[in-house]
mmCIF file of C-alpha atoms in Angstrom:
data_model
loop_
_atom_site.group_PDB
_atom_site.id
_atom_site.type_symbol
_atom_site.label_atom_id
_atom_site.label_comp_id
_atom_site.label_asym_id
_atom_site.label_seq_id
_atom_site.Cartn_x
_atom_site.Cartn_y
_atom_site.Cartn_z
ATOM 1 C CA MET A 1 128.063 30.049 -26.706
ATOM 2 C CA ALA A 2 126.431 27.107 -28.496
ATOM 3 C CA THR A 3 126.140 29.109 -31.708
ATOM 4 C CA THR A 4 129.819 30.042 -31.593
ATOM 5 C CA LEU A 5 131.085 26.551 -30.776
ATOM 6 C CA ARG A 6 128.767 24.414 -32.932
ATOM 7 C CA PRO A 7 130.567 25.045 -36.256
ATOM 8 C CA THR A 8 133.985 24.250 -34.764
ATOM 9 C CA PHE A 9 133.163 20.605 -33.958
ATOM 10 C CA SER A 10 133.585 17.768 -36.455
ATOM 11 C CA LYS A 11 134.491 14.088 -36.631
ATOM 12 C CA GLU A 12 138.066 15.176 -36.035
ATOM 13 C CA MET A 13 137.287 17.553 -33.171
ATOM 14 C CA THR A 14 134.409 16.659 -30.868
ATOM 15 C CA ALA A 15 133.393 18.172 -27.567
ATOM 16 C CA LEU A 16 132.206 17.130 -24.156
ATOM 17 C CA VAL A 17 129.990 19.797 -22.594
ATOM 18 C CA LEU A 18 129.737 19.455 -18.817
ATOM 19 C CA PHE A 19 126.935 21.426 -17.236
ATOM 20 C CA GLU A 20 124.948 22.028 -14.091
ATOM 21 C CA ASP A 21 122.361 24.487 -15.425
ATOM 22 C CA GLY A 22 119.262 22.677 -16.711
ATOM 23 C CA THR A 23 118.826 25.120 -19.595
ATOM 24 C CA VAL A 24 121.909 23.614 -21.274
ATOM 25 C CA GLU A 25 120.001 20.333 -21.757
ATOM 26 C CA LYS A 26 117.794 22.061 -24.304
ATOM 27 C CA MET A 27 120.632 23.734 -26.226
ATOM 28 C CA SER A 28 121.960 22.325 -29.473
ATOM 29 C CA PHE A 29 125.717 22.066 -29.818
ATOM 30 C CA GLY A 30 125.385 19.978 -32.986
ATOM 31 C CA PRO A 31 125.983 16.288 -33.653
ATOM 32 C CA TYR A 32 129.603 16.255 -32.497
ATOM 33 C CA ALA A 33 129.036 17.429 -28.943
ATOM 34 C CA ARG A 34 128.099 15.222 -26.039
ATOM 35 C CA LEU A 35 126.228 16.837 -23.158
ATOM 36 C CA MET A 36 126.730 15.424 -19.692
ATOM 37 C CA SER A 37 125.710 16.695 -16.285
ATOM 38 C CA THR A 38 128.450 17.168 -13.706
ATOM 39 C CA TRP A 39 126.859 14.436 -11.582
ATOM 40 C CA SER A 40 126.853 11.962 -14.499
ATOM 41 C CA PHE A 41 130.485 12.811 -15.205
ATOM 42 C CA MET A 42 131.449 12.155 -11.580
ATOM 43 C CA ARG A 43 129.573 8.824 -11.668
ATOM 44 C CA LEU A 44 131.433 7.897 -14.872
ATOM 45 C CA LEU A 45 134.771 8.717 -13.240
ATOM 46 C CA GLU A 46 133.796 6.479 -10.326
ATOM 47 C CA GLN A 47 132.815 3.608 -12.640
ATOM 48 C CA LEU A 48 136.151 3.932 -14.463
ATOM 49 C CA ASN A 49 138.000 3.864 -11.125
ATOM 50 C CA VAL A 50 139.438 7.331 -11.741
ATOM 51 C CA ILE A 51 137.976 8.518 -8.450
ATOM 52 C CA GLU A 52 136.985 6.438 -5.463
ATOM 53 C CA SER A 53 133.555 7.945 -4.888
ATOM 54 C CA ALA A 54 131.301 10.317 -6.801
ATOM 55 C CA GLN A 55 129.478 11.083 -3.562
ATOM 56 C CA ASP A 56 132.712 11.989 -1.759
ATOM 57 C CA LEU A 57 133.625 14.380 -4.589
ATOM 58 C CA TYR A 58 130.112 15.823 -4.492
ATOM 59 C CA ASP A 59 130.474 16.372 -0.741
ATOM 60 C CA LEU A 60 133.715 18.297 -1.324
ATOM 61 C CA ILE A 61 131.954 20.487 -3.894
ATOM 62 C CA GLU A 62 129.157 21.172 -1.393
ATOM 63 C CA GLU A 63 131.748 22.248 1.180
ATOM 64 C CA THR A 64 132.640 25.135 -1.153
ATOM 65 C CA GLY A 65 129.045 26.374 -0.954
ATOM 66 C CA ARG A 66 127.893 24.970 -4.305
ATOM 67 C CA SER A 67 125.155 22.379 -4.682
ATOM 68 C CA PRO A 68 125.051 21.092 -8.252
ATOM 69 C CA PRO A 69 121.945 19.067 -9.046
ATOM 70 C CA LYS A 70 122.293 15.298 -8.945
ATOM 71 C CA LYS A 71 120.210 14.879 -12.067
ATOM 72 C CA PRO A 72 121.706 12.214 -14.315
ATOM 73 C CA PHE A 73 121.950 13.443 -17.895
ATOM 74 C CA ASP A 74 124.079 12.091 -20.722
ATOM 75 C CA LEU A 75 123.174 12.883 -24.319
ATOM 76 C CA PHE A 76 124.930 12.135 -27.573
ATOM 77 C CA ASP A 77 123.694 11.712 -31.104
ATOM 78 C CA PRO A 78 123.556 7.905 -31.587
ATOM 79 C CA SER A 79 123.490 8.292 -35.371
ATOM 80 C CA HIS A 80 127.160 9.310 -35.227
ATOM 81 C CA GLU A 81 128.934 6.147 -34.133
ATOM 82 C CA ASP A 82 132.339 7.677 -34.870
ATOM 83 C CA PHE A 83 131.578 10.413 -32.366
ATOM 84 C CA HIS A 84 130.645 7.935 -29.665
ATOM 85 C CA SER A 85 133.786 5.904 -30.214
ATOM 86 C CA SER A 86 135.876 9.080 -30.030
ATOM 87 C CA TYR A 87 135.360 8.917 -26.274
ATOM 88 C CA ASP A 88 137.686 5.945 -25.908
ATOM 89 C CA VAL A 89 138.428 5.651 -22.210
ATOM 90 C CA SER A 90 140.315 2.375 -22.457
ATOM 91 C CA GLU A 91 143.845 2.085 -21.185
ATOM 92 C CA PRO A 92 146.557 2.531 -23.862
#
């Protein structure tokens, strides 16, 4: 998957890769992909006031029989400032 997707990303088209499987942390999606664990993404949504509680959402996920790890992980290539700013979560 990483090999197929890597060449499709650029300054104009970046990606956010959400994952739960620890092996994804070691994969390279190139400089225009940000890797973030599901738990980190839920915490971000909570901090942005998109959801009330990351823990409450996690509890709902557990009710379905899944238990994603709560390992915080957020990785982007800091040498590509344009990529980082492409994740503009400010209000319009």
